[in-house]
mmCIF file of C-alpha atoms in Angstrom:
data_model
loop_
_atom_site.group_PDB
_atom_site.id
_atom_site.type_symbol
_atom_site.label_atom_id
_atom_site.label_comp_id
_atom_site.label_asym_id
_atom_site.label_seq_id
_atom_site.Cartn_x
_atom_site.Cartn_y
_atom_site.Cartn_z
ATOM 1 C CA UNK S 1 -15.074 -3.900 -10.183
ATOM 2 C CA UNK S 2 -12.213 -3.036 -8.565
ATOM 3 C CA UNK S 3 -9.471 -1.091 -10.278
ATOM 4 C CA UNK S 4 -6.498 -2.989 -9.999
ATOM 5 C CA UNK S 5 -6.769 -7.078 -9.354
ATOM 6 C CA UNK S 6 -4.656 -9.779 -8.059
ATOM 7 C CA UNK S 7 -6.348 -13.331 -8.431
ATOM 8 C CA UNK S 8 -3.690 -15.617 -8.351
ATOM 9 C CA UNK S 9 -3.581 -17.938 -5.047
ATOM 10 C CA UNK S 10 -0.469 -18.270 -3.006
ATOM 11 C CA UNK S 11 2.710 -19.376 -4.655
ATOM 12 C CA UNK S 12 4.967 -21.803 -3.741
ATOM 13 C CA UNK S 13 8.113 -22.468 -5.478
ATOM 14 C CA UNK S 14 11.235 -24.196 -5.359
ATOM 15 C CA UNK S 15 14.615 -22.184 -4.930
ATOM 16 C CA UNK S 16 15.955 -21.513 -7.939
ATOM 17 C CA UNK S 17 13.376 -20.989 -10.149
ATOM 18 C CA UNK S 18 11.096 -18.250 -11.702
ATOM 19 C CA UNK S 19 8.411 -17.096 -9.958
ATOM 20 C CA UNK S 20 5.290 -15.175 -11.811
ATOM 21 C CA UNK S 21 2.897 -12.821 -11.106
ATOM 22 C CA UNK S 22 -0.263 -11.401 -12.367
ATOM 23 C CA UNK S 23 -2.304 -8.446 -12.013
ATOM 24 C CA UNK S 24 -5.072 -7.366 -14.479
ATOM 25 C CA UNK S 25 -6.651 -3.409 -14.004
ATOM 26 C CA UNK S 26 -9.951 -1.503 -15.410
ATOM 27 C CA UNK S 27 -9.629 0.546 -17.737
ATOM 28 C CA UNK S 28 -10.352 3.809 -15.607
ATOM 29 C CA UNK S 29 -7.565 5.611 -15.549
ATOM 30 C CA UNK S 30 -4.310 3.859 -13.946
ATOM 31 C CA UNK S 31 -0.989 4.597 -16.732
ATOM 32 C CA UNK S 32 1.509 3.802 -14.102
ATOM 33 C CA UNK S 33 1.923 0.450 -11.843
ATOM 34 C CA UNK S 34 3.831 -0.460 -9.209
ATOM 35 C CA UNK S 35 4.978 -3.499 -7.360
ATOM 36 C CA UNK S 36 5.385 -3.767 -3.840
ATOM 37 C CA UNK S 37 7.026 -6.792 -1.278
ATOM 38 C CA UNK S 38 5.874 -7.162 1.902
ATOM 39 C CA UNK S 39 7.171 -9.211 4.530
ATOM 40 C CA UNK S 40 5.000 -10.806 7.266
ATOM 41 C CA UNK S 41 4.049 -8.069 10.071
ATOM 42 C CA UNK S 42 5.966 -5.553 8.014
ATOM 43 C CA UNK S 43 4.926 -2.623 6.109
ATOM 44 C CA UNK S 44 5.346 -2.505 2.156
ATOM 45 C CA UNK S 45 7.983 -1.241 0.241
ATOM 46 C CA UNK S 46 8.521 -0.207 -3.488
ATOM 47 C CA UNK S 47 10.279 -3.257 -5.552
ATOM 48 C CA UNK S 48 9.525 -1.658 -9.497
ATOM 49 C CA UNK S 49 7.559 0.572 -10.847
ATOM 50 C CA UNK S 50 6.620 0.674 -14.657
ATOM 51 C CA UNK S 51 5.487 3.702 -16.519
ATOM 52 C CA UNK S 52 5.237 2.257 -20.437
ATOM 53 C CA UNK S 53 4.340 -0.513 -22.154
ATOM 54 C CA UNK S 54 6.393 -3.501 -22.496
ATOM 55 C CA UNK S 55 9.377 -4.873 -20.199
ATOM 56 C CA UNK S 56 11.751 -3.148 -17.516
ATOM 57 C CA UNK S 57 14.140 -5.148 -15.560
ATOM 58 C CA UNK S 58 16.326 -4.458 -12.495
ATOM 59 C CA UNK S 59 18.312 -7.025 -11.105
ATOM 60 C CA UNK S 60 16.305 -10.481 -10.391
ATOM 61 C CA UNK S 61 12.982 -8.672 -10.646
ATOM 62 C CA UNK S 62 11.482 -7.661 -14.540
ATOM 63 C CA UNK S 63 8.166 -6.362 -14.745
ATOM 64 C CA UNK S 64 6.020 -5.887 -17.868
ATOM 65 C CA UNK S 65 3.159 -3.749 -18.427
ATOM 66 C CA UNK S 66 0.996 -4.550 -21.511
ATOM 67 C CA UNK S 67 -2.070 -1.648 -22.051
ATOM 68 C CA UNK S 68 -3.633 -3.621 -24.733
ATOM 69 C CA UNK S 69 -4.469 -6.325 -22.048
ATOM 70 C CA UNK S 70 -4.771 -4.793 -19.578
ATOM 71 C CA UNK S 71 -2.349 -6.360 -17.475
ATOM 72 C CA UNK S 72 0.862 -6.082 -15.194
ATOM 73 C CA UNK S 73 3.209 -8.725 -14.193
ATOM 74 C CA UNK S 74 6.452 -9.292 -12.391
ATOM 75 C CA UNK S 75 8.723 -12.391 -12.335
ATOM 76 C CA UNK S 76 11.376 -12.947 -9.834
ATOM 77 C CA UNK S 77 13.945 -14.977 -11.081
ATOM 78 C CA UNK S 78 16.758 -17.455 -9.482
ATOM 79 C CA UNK S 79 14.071 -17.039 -6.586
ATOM 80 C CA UNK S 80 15.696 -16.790 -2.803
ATOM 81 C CA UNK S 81 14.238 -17.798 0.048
ATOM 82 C CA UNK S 82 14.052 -14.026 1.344
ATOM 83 C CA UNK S 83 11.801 -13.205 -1.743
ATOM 84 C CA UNK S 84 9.428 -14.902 0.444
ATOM 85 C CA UNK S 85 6.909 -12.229 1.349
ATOM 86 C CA UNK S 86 3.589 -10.752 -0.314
ATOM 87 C CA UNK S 87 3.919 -9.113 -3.399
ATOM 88 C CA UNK S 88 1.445 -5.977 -4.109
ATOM 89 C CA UNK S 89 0.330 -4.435 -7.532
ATOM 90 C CA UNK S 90 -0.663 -1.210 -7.506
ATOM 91 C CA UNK S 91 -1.857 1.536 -9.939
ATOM 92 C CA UNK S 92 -1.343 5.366 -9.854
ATOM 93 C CA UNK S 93 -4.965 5.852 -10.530
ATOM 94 C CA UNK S 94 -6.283 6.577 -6.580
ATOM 95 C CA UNK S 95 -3.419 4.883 -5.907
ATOM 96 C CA UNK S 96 -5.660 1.320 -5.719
ATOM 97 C CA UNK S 97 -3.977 -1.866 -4.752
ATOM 98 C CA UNK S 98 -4.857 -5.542 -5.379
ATOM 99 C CA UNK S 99 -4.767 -7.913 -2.589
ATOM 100 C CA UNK S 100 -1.536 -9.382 -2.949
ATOM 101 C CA UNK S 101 0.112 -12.937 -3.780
ATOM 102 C CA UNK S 102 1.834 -14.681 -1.407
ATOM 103 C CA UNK S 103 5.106 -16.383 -2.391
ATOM 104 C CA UNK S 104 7.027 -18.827 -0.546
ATOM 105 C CA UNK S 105 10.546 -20.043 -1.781
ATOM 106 C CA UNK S 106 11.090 -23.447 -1.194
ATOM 107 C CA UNK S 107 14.492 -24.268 0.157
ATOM 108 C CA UNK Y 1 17.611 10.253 7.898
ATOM 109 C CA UNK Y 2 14.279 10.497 6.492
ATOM 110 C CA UNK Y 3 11.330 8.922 6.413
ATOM 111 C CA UNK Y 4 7.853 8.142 8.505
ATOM 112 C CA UNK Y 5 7.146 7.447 11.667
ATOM 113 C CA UNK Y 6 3.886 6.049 12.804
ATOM 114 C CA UNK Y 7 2.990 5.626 16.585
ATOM 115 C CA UNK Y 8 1.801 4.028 18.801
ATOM 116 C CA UNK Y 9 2.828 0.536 17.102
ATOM 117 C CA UNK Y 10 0.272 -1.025 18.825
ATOM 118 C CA UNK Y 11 -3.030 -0.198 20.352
ATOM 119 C CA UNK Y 12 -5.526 -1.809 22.183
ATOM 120 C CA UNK Y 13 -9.063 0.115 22.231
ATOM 121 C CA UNK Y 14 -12.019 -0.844 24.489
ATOM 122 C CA UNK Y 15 -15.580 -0.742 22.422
ATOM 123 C CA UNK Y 16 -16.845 2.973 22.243
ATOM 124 C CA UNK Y 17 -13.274 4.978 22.401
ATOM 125 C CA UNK Y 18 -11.853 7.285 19.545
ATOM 126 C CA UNK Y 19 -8.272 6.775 19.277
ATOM 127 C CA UNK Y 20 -5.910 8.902 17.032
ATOM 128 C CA UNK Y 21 -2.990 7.544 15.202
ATOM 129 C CA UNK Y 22 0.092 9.633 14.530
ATOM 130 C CA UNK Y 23 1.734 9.839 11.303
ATOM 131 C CA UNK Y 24 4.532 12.087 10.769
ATOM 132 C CA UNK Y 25 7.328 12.480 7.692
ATOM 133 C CA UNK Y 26 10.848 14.312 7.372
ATOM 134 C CA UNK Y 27 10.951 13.879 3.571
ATOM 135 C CA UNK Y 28 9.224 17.485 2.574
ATOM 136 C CA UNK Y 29 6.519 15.128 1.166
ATOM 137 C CA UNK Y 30 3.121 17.087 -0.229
ATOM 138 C CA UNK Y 31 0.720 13.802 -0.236
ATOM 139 C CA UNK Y 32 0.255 11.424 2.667
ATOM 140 C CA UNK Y 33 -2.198 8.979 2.403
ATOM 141 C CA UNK Y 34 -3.701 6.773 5.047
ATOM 142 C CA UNK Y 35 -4.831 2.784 4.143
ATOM 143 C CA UNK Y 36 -6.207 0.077 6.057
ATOM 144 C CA UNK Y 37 -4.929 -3.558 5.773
ATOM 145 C CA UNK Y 38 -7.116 -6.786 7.491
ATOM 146 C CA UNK Y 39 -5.620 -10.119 7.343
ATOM 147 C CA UNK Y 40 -4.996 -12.116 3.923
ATOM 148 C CA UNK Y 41 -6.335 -8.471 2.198
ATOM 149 C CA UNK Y 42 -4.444 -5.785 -0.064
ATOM 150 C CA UNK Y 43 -4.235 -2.233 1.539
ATOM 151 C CA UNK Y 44 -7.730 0.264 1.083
ATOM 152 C CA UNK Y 45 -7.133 3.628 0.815
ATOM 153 C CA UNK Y 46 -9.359 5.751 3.817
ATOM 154 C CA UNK Y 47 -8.012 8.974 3.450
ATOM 155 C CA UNK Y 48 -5.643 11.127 1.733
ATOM 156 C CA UNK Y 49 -4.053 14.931 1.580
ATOM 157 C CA UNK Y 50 -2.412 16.358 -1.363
ATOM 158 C CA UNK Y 51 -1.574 19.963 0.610
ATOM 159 C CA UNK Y 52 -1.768 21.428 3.554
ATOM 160 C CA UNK Y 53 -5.441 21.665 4.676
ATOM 161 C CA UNK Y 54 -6.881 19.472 2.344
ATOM 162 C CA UNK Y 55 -7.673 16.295 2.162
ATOM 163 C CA UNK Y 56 -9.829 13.647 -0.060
ATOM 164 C CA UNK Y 57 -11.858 10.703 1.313
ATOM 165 C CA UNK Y 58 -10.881 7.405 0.197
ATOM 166 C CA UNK Y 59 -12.785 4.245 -0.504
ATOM 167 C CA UNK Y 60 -13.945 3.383 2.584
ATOM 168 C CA UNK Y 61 -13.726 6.540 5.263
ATOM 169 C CA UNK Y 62 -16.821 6.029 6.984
ATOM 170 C CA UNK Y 63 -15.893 5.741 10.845
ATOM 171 C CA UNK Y 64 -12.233 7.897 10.800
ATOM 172 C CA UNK Y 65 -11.321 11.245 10.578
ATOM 173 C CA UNK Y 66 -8.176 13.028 9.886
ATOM 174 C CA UNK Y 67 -6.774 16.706 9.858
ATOM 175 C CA UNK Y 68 -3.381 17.972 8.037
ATOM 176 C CA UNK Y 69 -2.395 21.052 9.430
ATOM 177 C CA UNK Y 70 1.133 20.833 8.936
ATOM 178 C CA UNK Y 71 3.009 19.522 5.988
ATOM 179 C CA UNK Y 72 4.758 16.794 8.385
ATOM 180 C CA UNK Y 73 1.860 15.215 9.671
ATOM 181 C CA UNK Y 74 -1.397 13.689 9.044
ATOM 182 C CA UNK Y 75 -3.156 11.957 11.921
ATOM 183 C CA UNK Y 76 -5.872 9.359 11.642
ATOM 184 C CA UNK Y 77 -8.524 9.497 14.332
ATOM 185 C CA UNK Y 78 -10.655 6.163 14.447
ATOM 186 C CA UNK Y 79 -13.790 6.940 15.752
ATOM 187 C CA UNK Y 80 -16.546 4.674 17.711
ATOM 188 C CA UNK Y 81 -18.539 4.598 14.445
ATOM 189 C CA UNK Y 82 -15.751 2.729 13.159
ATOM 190 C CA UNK Y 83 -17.690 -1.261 13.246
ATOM 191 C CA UNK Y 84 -14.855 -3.164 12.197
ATOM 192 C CA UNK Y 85 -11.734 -1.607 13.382
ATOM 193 C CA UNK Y 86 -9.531 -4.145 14.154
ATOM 194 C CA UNK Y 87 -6.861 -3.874 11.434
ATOM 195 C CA UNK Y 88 -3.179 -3.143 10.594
ATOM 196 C CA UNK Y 89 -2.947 0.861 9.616
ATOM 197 C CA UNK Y 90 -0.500 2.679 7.280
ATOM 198 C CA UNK Y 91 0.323 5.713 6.796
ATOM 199 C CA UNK Y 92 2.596 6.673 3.501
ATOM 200 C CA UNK Y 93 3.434 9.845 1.697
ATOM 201 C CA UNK Y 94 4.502 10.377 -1.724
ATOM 202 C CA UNK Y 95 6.473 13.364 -3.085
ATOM 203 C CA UNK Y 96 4.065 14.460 -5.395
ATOM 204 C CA UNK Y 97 0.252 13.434 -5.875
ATOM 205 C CA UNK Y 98 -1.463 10.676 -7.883
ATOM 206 C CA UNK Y 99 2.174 9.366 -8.705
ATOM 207 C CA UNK Y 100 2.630 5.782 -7.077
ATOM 208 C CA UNK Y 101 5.694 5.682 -5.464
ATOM 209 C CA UNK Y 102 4.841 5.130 -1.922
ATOM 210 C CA UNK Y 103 6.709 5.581 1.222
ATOM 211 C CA UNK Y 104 5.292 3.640 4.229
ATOM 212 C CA UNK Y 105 5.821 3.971 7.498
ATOM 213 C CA UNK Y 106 5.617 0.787 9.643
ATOM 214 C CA UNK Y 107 2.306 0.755 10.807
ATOM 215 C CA UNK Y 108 -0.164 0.965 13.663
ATOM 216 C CA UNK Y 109 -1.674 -2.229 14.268
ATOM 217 C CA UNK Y 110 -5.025 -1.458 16.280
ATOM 218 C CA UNK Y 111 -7.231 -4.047 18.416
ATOM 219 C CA UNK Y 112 -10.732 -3.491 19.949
ATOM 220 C CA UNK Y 113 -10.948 -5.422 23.123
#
């Protein structure tokens, strides 16, 4: 099993809107996560990171850790067209990353 | 200003060659790590170096090789064992080890001819 997981598909949504993300971890030893954009071609860079349980916003972007599920999300909301990129979860355990969910803003 | 500077940007590598990417960083970082991304896929970690002279193997190092004799720098070398090494590579470094916060450079994106 891999430590940290992304299995959501690619998301498409209209302008406007909220867009949500999921990543679930093992239990091995990540405490910290991280979310990182990508843009096509481009290399990744640091959107949030969150080091406790429960909710931390900053601007358009709030990401919420929850231990007790194991899980890590981040919404984007009033989504732009440039939020259009891949969006990576990592944790600070071996510093593993899930694959990444693509998200398209519809115009 | 600071931050990472990977070279060449592209690379094109006939069957059989080793080829060394550079990777070098202004920001007085300690850790640099070194990941692999293929199409469609998240990044895998190959290598990484906490300190000077030392480095860890990552998840899937088989085929590469790197050194880190200077704090600045921390070059991959992709050797012919390498099966599959047609991929996007990038290098990052983090102030201090095992915390998350990734810098990345922009990336070396190799092709085997």
């Amino acid at each position: 099993q891999k430590e940290v997981e992304q299995n959501s598909g690619p998301l498409s949504v209209p302008e406007g809107a909220i867009a949500s993300l999921n990543c679930t971890y093992s239990d091995r030893g990540s405490q910290s996560f991280f979310w990182y954009r990508q843009y096509s071609g481009k290399s990744p860079e640091l959107i949030m990171s969150i080091y406790s349980n429960g909710d931390k916003e900053d601007g358009r972007f709030t990401a919420q850790l929850n231990k007790a599920s194991q899980y890590v999300s981040l919404l984007i909301r009033d989504s732009q067209p440039s939020d259009s990129a891949t969006y990576l979860c990592a944790g600070d355990y071996k510093l593993s990353f899930g694959a990444g969910t693509t998200v398209t803003v519809r115009a | 200003d600071g931050g990472i500077t990977q070279s060449p940007k592209y690379l094109f590598r006939k069957e059989g060659q080793n080829v060394t990417l550079s990777c070098e960083q202004n920001l007085n970082h300690d850790a640099m790590y070194w990941y692999r991304q293929d199409p469609g896929q998240g990044l895998r970690l190959i290598y990484y170096s906490q300190i000077v002279n030392d480095f860890q193997k990552g998840d899937i190092a088989e085929g590469y090789s790197v050194s880190r004799e200077k704090k600045e720098s921390f070059p991959l070398t992709v050797t012919s064992a390498q099966k599959n090494p047609t991929a996007f590579y990038l290098c990052a470094s983090t102030q201090l080890a095992n915390t998350g916060e990734l810098f990345f450079g922009e990336g070396s994106r190799l092709t085997v001819l």
